[in-house]
PDB file of C-alpha atoms in Angstrom:
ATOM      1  CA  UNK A   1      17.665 -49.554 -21.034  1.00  0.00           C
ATOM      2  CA  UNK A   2      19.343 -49.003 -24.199  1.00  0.00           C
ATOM      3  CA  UNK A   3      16.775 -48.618 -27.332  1.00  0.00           C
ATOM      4  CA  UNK A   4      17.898 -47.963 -30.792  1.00  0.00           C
ATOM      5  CA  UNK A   5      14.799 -47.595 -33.693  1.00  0.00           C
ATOM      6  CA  UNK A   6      15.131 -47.109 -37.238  1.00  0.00           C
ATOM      7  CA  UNK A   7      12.970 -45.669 -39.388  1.00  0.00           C
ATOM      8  CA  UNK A   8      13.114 -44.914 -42.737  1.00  0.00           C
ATOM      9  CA  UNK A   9      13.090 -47.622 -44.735  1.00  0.00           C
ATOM     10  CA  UNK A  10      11.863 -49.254 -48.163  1.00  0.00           C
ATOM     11  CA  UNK A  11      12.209 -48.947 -52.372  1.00  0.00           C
ATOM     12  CA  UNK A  12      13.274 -46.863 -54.065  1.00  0.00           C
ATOM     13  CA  UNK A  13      14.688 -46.467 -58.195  1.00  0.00           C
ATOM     14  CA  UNK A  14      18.496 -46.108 -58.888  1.00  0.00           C
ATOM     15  CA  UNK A  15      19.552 -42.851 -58.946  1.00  0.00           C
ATOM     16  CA  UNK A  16      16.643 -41.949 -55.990  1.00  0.00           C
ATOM     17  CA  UNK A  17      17.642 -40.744 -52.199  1.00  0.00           C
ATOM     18  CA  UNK A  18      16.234 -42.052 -48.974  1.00  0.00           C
ATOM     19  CA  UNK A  19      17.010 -41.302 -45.542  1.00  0.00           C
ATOM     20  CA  UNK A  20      17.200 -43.375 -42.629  1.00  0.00           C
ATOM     21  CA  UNK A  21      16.496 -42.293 -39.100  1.00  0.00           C
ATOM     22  CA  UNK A  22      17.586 -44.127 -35.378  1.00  0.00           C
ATOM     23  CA  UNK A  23      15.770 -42.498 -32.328  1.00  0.00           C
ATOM     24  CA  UNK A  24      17.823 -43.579 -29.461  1.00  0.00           C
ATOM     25  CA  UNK A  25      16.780 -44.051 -25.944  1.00  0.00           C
ATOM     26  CA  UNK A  26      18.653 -45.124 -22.384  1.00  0.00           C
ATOM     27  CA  UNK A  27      21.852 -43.219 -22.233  1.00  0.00           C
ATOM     28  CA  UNK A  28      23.386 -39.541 -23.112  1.00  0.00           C
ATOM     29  CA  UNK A  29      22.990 -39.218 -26.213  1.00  0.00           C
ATOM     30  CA  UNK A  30      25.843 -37.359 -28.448  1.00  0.00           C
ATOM     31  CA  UNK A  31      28.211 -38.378 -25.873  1.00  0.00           C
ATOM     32  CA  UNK A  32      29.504 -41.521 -28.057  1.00  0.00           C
ATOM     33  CA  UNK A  33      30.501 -43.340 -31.551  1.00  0.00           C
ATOM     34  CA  UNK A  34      27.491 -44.014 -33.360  1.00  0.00           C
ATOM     35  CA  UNK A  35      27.147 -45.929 -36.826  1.00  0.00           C
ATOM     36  CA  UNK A  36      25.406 -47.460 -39.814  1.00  0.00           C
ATOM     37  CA  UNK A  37      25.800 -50.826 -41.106  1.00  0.00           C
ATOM     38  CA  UNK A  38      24.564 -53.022 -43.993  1.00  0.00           C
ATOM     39  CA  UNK A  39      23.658 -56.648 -44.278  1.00  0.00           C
ATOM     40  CA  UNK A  40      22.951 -58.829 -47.129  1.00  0.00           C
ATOM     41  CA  UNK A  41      21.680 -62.076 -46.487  1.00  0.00           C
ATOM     42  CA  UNK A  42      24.590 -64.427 -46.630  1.00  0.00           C
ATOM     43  CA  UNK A  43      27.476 -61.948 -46.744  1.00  0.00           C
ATOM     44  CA  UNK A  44      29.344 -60.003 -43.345  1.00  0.00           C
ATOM     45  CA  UNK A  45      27.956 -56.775 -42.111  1.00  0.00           C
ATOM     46  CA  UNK A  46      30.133 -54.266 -43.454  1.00  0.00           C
ATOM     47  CA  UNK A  47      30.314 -50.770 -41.245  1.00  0.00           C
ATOM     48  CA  UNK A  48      28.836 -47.485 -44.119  1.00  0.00           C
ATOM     49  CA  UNK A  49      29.085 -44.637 -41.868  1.00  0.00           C
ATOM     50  CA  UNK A  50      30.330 -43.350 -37.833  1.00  0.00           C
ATOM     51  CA  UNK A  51      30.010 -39.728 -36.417  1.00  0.00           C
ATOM     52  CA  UNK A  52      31.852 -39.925 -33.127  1.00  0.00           C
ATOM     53  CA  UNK A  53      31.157 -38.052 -30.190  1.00  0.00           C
ATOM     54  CA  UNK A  54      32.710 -34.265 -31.285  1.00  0.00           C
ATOM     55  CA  UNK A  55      30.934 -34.794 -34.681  1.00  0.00           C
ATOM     56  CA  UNK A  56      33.409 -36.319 -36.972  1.00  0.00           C
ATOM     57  CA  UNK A  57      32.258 -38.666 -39.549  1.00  0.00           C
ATOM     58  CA  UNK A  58      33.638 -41.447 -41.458  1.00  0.00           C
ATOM     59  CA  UNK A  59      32.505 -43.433 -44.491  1.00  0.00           C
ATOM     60  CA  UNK A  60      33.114 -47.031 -46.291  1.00  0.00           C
ATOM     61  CA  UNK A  61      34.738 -46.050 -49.889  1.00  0.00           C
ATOM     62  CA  UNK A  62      31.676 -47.766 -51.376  1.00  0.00           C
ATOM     63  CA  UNK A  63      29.365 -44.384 -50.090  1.00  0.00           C
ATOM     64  CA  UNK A  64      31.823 -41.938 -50.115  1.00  0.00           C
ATOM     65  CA  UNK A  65      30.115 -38.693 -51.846  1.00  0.00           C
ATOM     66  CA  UNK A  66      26.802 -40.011 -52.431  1.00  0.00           C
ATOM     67  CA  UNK A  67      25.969 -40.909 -48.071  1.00  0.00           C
ATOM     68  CA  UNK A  68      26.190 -38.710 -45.394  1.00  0.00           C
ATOM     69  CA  UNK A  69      25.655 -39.262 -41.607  1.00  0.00           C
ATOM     70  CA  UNK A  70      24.151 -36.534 -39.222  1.00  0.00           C
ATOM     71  CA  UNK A  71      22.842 -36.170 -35.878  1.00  0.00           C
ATOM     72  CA  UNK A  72      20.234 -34.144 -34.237  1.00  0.00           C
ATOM     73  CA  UNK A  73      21.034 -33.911 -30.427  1.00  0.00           C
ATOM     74  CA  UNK A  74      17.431 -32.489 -29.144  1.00  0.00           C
ATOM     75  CA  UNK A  75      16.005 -35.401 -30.705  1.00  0.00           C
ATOM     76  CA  UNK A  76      18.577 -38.271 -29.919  1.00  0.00           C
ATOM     77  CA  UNK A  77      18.247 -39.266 -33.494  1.00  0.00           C
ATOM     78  CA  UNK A  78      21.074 -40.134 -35.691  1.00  0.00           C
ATOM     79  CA  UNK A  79      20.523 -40.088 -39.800  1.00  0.00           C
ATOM     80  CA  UNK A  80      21.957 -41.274 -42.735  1.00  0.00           C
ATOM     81  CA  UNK A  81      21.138 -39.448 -45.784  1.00  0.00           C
ATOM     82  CA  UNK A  82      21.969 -41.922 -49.311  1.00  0.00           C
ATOM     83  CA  UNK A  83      21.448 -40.258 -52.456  1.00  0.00           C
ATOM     84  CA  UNK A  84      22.134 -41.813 -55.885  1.00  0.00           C
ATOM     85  CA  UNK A  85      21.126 -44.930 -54.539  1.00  0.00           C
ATOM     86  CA  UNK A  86      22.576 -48.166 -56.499  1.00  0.00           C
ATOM     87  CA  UNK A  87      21.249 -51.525 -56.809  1.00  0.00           C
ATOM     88  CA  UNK A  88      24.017 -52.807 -54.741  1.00  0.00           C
ATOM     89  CA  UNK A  89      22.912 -50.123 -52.016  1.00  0.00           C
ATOM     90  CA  UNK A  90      20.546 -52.858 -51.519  1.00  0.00           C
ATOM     91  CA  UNK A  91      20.456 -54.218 -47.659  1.00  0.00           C
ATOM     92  CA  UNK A  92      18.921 -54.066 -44.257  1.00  0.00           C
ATOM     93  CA  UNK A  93      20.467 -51.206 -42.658  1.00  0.00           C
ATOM     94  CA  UNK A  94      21.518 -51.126 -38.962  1.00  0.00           C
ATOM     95  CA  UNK A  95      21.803 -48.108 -36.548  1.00  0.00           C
ATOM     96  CA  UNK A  96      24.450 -48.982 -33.615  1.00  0.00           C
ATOM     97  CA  UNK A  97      25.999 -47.768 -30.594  1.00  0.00           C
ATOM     98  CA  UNK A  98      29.738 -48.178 -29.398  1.00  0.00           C
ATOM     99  CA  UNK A  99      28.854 -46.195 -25.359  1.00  0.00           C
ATOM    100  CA  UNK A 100      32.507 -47.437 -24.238  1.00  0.00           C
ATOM    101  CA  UNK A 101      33.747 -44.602 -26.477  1.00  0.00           C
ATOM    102  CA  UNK A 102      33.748 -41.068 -27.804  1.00  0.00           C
ATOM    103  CA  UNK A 103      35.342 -41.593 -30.684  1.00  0.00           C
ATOM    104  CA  UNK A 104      34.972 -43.914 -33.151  1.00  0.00           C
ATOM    105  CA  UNK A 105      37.784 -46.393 -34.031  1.00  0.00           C
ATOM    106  CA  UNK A 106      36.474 -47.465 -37.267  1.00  0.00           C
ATOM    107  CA  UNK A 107      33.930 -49.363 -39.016  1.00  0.00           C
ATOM    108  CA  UNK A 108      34.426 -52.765 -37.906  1.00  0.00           C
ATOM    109  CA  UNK A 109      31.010 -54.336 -36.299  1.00  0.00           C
ATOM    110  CA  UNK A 110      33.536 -55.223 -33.286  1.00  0.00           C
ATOM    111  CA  UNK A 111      33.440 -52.068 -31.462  1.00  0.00           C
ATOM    112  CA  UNK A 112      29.903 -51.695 -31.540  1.00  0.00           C
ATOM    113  CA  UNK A 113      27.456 -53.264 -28.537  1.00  0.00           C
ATOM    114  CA  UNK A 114      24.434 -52.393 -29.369  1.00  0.00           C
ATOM    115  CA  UNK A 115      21.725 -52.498 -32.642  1.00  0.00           C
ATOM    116  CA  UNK A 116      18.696 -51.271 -33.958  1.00  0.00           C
ATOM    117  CA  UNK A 117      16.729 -54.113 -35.200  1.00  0.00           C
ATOM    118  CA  UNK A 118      16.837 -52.897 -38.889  1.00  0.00           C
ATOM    119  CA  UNK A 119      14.909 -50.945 -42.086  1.00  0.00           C
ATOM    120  CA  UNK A 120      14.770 -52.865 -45.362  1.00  0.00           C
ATOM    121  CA  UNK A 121      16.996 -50.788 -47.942  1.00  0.00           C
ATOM    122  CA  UNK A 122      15.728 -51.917 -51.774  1.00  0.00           C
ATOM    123  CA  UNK A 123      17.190 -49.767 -54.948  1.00  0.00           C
ATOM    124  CA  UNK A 124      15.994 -51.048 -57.992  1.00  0.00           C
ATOM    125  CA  UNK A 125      17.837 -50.924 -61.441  1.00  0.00           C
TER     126      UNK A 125
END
């Protein structure tokens, strides 16, 4: 059975760093598109980061420079680094899994099957 748990979580000032972790469980791991989203009560979630299967990562304009995604194979765990966090940073962050796929086709919620069930994200000004 697929799992997917983040970790990570909570508050933080503007200008601080945080980093996220997803331990995932139930399949190869490394093998496929993996990604982080954000969700704001009452707006879309909107795709932040992918690292596809040979290790290439993209990012939503809104992170570019200040968020980075990683990987650590021997622990099936996939990160997300955010540093100068903003007040608009402000979310619950999703880890997710597209396993029909290697690589990534971008960072619409679409393509991805399965969640994590989400870490609180709160910058303050």
């Amino acid at each position: 059975q697929v799992q997917l748990a983040e970790s990570g979580g909570g508050s933080v000032q503007s200008g601080g760093s945080m980093r996220l972790s997803c331990r995932a469980s139930g399949y190869t791991y490394s093998t496929f598109c993996m990604g982080w989203f954000r969700q704001v009560p009452g707006q879309v979630r909107e795709g932040v980061a992918t690292l596809d299967g040979q290790g290439s990562a993209k990012y939503a304009d809104s992170v570019k420079g200040r968020f980075t995604i990683s990987h650590d194979n021997a622990k099936k765990t996939l990160y997300l680094q955010m540093d100068n966090l903003k007040p608009e940073d402000t979310a619950v962050y999703y880890c997710a899994a597209d396993l029909g796929n290697t690589y990534c086709s971008g960072l619409s919620r679409d393509n991805f099957g399965w969640w994590g069930q989400g870490a609180q994200v709160t910058v303050s000004s």
